[in-house]
Coordinates of C-alpha atoms in Angstrom, one line a residue:
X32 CA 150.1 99.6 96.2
X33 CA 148.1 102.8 95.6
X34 CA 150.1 105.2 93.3
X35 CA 147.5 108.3 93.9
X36 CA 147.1 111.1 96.8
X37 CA 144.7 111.9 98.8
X38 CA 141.8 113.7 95.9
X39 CA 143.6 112.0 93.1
X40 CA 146.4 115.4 93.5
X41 CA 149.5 114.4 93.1
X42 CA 152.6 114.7 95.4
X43 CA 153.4 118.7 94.4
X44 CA 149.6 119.6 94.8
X45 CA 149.2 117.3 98.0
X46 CA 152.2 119.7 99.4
X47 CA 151.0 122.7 97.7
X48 CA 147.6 122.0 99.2
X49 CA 149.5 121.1 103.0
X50 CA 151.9 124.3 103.0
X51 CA 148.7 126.6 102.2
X52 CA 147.1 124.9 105.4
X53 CA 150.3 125.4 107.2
X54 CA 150.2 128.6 106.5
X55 CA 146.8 129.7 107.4
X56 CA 147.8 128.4 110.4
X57 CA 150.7 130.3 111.1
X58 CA 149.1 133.5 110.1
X59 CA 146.2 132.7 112.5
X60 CA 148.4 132.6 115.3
X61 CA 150.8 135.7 113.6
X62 CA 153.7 133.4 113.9
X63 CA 156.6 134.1 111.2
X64 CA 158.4 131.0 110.0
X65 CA 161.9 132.9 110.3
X66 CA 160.9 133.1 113.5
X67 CA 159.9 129.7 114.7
X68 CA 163.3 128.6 112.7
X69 CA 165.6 131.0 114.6
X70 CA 163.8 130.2 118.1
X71 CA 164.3 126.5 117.4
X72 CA 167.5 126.5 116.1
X73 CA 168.5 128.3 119.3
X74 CA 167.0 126.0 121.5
X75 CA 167.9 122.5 120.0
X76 CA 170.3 123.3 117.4
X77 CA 170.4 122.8 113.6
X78 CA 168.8 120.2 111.5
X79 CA 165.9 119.9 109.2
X80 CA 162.7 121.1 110.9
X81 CA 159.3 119.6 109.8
X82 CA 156.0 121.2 111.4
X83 CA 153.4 118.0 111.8
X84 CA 150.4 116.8 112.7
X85 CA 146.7 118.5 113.0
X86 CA 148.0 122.0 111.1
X87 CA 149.3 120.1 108.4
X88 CA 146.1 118.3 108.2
X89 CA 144.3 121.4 108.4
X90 CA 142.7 120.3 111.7
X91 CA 144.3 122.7 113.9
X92 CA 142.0 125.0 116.0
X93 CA 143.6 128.2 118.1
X94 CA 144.3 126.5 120.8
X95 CA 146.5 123.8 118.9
X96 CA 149.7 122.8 120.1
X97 CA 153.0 122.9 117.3
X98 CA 154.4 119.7 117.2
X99 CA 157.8 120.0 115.4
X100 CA 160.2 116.9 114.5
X101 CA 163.7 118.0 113.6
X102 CA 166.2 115.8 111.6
X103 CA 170.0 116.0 112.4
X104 CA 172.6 114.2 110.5
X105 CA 174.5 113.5 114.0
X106 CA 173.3 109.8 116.0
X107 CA 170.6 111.1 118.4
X108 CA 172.0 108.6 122.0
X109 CA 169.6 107.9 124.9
X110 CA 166.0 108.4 125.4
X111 CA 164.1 110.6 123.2
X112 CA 161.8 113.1 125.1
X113 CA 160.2 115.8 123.6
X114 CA 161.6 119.2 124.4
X115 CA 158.5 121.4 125.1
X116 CA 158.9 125.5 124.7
X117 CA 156.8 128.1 125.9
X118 CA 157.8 131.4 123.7
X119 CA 155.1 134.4 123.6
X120 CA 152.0 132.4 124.8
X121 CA 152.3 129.5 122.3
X122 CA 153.4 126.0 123.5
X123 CA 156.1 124.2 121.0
X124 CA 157.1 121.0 121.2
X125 CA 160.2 119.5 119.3
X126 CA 161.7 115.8 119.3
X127 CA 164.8 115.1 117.4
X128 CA 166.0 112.0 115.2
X129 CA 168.7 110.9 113.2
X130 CA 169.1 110.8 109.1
X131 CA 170.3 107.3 109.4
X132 CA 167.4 106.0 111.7
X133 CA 164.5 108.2 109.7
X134 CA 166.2 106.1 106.2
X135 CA 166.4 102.8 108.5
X136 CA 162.7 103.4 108.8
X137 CA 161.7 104.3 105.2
X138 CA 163.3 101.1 104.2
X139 CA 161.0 99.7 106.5
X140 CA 157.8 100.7 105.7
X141 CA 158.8 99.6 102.0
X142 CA 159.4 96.1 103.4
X143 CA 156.4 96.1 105.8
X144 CA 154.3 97.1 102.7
X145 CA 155.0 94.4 100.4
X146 CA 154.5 91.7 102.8
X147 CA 151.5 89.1 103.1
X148 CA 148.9 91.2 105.3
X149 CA 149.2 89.4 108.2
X150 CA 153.2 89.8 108.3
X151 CA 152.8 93.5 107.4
X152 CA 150.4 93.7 111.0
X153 CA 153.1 91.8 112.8
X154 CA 155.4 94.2 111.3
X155 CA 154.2 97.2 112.2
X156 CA 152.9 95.7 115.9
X157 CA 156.4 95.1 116.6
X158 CA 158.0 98.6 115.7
X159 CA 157.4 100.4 119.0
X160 CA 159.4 98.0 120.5
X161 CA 162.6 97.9 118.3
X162 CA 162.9 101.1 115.8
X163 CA 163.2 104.8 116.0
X164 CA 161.1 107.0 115.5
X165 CA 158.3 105.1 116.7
X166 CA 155.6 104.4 114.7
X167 CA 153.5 108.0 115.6
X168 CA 156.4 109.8 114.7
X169 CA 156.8 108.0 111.6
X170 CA 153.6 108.8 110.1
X171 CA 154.3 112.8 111.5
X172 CA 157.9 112.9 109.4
X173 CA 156.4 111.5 105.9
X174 CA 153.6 113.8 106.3
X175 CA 155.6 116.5 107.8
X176 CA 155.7 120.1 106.1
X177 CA 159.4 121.6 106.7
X178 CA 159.7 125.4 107.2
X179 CA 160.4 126.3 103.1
X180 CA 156.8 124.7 102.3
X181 CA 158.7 121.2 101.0
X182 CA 157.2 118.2 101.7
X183 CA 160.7 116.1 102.1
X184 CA 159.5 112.7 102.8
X185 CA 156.7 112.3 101.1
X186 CA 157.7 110.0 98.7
X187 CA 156.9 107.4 101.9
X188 CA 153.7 108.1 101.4
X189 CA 152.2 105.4 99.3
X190 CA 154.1 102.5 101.7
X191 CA 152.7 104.5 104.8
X192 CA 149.3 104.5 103.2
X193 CA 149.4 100.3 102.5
X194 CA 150.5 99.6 106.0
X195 CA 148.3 101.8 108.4
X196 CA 145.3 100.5 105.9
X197 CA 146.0 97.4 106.8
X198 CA 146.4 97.6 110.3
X199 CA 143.3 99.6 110.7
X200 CA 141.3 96.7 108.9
X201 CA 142.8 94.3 110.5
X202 CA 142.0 95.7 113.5
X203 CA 138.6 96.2 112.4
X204 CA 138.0 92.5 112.0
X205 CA 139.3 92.1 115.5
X206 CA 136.7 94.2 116.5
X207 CA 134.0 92.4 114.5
X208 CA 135.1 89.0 116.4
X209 CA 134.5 90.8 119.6
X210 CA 131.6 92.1 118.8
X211 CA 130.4 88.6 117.7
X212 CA 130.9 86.7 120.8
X213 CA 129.4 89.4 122.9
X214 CA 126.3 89.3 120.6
X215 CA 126.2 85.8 121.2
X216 CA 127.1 85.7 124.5
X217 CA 123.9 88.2 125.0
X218 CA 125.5 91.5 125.5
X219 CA 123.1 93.9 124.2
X220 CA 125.1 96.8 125.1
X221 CA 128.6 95.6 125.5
X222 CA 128.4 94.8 121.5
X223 CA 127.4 98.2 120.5
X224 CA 130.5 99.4 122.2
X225 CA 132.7 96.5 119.8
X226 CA 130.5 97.7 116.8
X227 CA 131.5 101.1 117.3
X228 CA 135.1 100.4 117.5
X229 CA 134.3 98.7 113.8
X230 CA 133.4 101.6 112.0
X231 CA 136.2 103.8 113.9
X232 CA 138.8 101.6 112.3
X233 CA 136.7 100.8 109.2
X234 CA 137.1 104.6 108.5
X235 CA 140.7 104.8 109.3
X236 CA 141.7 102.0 107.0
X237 CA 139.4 103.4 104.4
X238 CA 141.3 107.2 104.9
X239 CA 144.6 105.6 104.9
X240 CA 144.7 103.7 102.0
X241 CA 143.4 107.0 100.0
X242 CA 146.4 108.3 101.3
X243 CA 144.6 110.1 104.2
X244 CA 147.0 109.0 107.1
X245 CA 146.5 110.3 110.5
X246 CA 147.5 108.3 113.8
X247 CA 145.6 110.4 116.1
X248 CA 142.5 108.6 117.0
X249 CA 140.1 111.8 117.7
X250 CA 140.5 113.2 114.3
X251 CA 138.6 109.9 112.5
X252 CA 135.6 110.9 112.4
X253 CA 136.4 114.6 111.8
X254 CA 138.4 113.2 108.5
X255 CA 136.0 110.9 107.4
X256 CA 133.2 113.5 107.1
X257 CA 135.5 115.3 105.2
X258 CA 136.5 112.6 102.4
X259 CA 132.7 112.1 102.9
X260 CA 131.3 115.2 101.5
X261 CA 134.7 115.9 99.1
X262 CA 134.4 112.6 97.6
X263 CA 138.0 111.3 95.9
X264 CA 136.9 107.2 96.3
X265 CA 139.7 105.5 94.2
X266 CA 136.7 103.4 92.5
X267 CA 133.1 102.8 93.0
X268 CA 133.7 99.2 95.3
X269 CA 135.4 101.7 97.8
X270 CA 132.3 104.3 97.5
X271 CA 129.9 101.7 97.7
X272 CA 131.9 100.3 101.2
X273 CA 132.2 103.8 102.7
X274 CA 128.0 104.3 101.7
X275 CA 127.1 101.6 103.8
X276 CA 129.5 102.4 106.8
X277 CA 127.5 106.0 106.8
X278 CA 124.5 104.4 107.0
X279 CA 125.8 102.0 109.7
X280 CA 127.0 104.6 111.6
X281 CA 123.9 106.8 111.8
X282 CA 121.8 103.9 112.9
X283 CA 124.1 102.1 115.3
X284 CA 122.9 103.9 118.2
X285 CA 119.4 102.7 117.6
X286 CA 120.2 99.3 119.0
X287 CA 121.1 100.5 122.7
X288 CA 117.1 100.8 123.1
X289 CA 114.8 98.6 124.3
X290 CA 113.1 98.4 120.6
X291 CA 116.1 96.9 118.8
X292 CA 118.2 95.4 121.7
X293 CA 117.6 91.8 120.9
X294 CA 118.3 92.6 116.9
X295 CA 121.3 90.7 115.6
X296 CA 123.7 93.5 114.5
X297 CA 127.1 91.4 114.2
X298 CA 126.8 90.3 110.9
X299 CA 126.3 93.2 109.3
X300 CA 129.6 94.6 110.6
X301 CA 131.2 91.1 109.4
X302 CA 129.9 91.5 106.2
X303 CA 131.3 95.3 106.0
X304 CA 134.6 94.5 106.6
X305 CA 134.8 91.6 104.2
X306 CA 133.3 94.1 101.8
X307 CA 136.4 96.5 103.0
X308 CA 138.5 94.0 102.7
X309 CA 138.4 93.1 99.2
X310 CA 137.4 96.7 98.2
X311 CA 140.9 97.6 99.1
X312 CA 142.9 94.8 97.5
X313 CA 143.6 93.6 101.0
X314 CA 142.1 90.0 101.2
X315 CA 139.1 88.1 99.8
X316 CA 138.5 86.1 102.9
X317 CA 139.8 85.8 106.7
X318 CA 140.4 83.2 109.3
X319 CA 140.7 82.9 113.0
X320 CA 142.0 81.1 115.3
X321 CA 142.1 81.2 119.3
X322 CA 145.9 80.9 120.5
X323 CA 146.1 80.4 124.8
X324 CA 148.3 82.6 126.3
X325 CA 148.2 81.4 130.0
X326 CA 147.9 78.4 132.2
X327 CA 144.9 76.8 133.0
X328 CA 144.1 75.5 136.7
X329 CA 141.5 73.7 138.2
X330 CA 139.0 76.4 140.2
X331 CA 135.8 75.1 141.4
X332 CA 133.8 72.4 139.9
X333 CA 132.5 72.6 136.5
X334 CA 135.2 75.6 136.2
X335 CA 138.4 76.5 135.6
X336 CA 140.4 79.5 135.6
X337 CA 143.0 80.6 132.9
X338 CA 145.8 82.6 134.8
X339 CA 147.5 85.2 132.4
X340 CA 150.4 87.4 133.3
X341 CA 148.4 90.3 134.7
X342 CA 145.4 88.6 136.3
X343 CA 143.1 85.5 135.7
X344 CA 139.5 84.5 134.2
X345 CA 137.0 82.3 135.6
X346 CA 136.0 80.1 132.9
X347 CA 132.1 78.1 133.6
X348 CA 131.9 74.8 132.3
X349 CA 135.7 74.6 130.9
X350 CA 138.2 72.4 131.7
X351 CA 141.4 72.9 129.9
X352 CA 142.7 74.9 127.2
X353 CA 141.7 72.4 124.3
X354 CA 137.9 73.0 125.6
X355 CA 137.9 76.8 124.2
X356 CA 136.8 76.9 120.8
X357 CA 139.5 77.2 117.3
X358 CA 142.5 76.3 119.4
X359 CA 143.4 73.8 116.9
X360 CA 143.4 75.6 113.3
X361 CA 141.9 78.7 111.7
X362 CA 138.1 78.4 111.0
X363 CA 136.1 81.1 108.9
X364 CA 134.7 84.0 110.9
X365 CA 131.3 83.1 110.5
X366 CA 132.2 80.4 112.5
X367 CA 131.7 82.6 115.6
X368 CA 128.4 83.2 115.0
X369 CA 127.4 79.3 115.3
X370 CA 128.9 79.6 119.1
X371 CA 126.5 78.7 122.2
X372 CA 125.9 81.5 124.6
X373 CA 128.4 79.8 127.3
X374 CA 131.2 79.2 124.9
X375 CA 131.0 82.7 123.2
X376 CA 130.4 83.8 126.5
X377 CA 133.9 82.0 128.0
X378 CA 136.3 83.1 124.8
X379 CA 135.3 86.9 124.9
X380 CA 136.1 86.5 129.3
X381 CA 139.5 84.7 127.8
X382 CA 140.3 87.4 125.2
X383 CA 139.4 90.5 127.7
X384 CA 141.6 89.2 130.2
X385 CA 144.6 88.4 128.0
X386 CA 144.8 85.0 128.4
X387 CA 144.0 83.9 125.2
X388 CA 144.0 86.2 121.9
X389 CA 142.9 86.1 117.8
X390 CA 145.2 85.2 115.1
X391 CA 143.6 87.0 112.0
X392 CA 145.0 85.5 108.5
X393 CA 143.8 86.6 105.2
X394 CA 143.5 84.6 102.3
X395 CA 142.7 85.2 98.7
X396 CA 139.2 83.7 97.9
X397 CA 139.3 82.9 94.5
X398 CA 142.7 81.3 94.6
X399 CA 141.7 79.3 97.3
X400 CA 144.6 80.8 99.7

């Protein structure tokens, strides 16, 4: 698990380094910290108050919302909806937790983090749907700065860093799958969108696991410039991986034009995220395998359609479940590649529609796992 912070600082300058942004922040706006305590404690009552999210990131512009999660040693019962404030032209919002649910979750992400990588996904797929706080508000608490300048959960950081790495890249290789069969299926366009989504999550598991976590989607690109140009690569495998995404991501756009449209791109993305992959610690190699998730029915002749919980894909030229491809074990991910137009053409229908989906598993090359 990686012991550093972002830069190679450690924990006191990482918070050092976050309560200065805090604070420019709060100056920019002229809001006083006694303040924003006092108004909040009036408003929702007493507990430990963490400012999160783009200010603490240093991210904020003037029109930035505060996003405040408070901590109270009390259970927190029903439904938990943020309580939004509108005080002296600035908009506040505040959502409250328990002690005992916040250290439920810390556990957590401890447990989640010394998993297999696959479980760890799993894990952290699941969250939403059984803990508080959710997952968002997770990553906002360990990284949240609290009203004295502390950094209170910080500490977390290291676990939080392992498992939103890893469910970035795995992600990522979802995204190289797709972008596979649409290449093969002769989507010139469609697989520029997938490729896209690649380097997105590429640079999010890259910026996590150098302790650089940040759910918000919008703010990748923004953060990977910056770990661009201040450098801080744990080693030179990672500086090397994060090189040739740049130069990926410059050129990408190239291949919606008529000049490069027919220009296999897929495997270079492939080959990027094995690269990330292994430059992280994370896996040496990856499988897939298709798992059906609906039923299939006879259609028309020569077809079939796959009827899924929320809607149903025509399928050309299959004519049951066992006819899409890797139903029956985990091949290699090359092995998408080797697909026929139709067939890469029917599983990517399959996927989009829900009624079939990927099992990603990582195994260690050398050992053979």
């Amino acid at each position: 698990m990686p012991s550093s912070f972002p830069h190679f600082l450690s924990a006191d300058e990482l918070t050092a380094r976050r309560h200065g942004q805090v604070t420019a922040f709060l100056e920019g706006r002229a809001l006083d910290r006694l303040w924003l305590s006092e108004l909040m404690r009036e408003r929702v009552g007493d507990g430990l108050l963490l400012l999160t999210s783009s200010p603490v990131h240093g991210l904020a512009n003037p029109t930035s919302d505060l996003d405040f999660i408070r901590i109270q040693k009390a259970a927190v019962d029903g439904p938990r909806i943020a309580t939004k404030i509108f005080e002296e032209g600035h908009h506040l919002e505040v959502v409250s937790f328990s002690e005992t649910e916040l250290a439920s979750n810390i556990v957590e992400l401890e447990r989640l983090a010394g998993l297999l990588p696959e479980e760890t996904v799993a894990g952290l797929r699941a969250w939403d749907r059984q803990r508080e706080p959710r997952r968002k508000q997770t990553e906002r608490i360990v990284n949240g700065i609290a009203m004295d300048g502390t950094a209170p959960y910080l500490g977390a950081l290291p676990a939080l860093s392992r498992v939103w790495c890893r469910a970035a890249l795995h992600t990522a290789v979802e995204q190289v799958a797709h972008t596979t069969l649409a290449e093969r299926a002769g989507e010139t366009r469609g697989r520029v969108g997938y490729a896209y989504n690649v380097l997105l999550h590429l640079m999010d598991g890259l910026l996590s696991h150098h302790g650089d976590v940040y759910t918000t989607r919008k703010w990748y690109v923004l953060r990977w410039t910056r770990l661009m140009a201040e450098g801080g690569w744990h080693d030179a495998s990672l500086r090397a991986v994060a090189s040739t995404l740049e130069r990926l991501r410059r050129d990408v756009h190239t291949f919606l034009g008529p000049a490069r449209a027919g220009e296999p791109i897929a495997a270079r993305f492939a080959e990027l995220t094995l690269e990330a992959l292994r430059a992280t610690g994370t896996a040496g190699a990856v499988t897939v395998e298709v798992e059906v998730t609906a039923r299939v029915k006879a259609f028309l002749p020569g077809a079939s359609l796959l009827v899924g919980a929320d809607g149903g894909v025509v399928l050309p030229g299959v004519g049951g479940e066992s006819d899409l491809p890797f139903t029956r074990g985990p091949v290699g991910l090359d092995a998408l590649a080797a697909l026929d137009a139709p067939t890469a053409a029917s599983l990517l229908r399959a996927l989009r529609a829900g009624a079939a989906r990927l099992r990603i598993g990582y195994r260690d090359e050398e050992a053979g796992r």
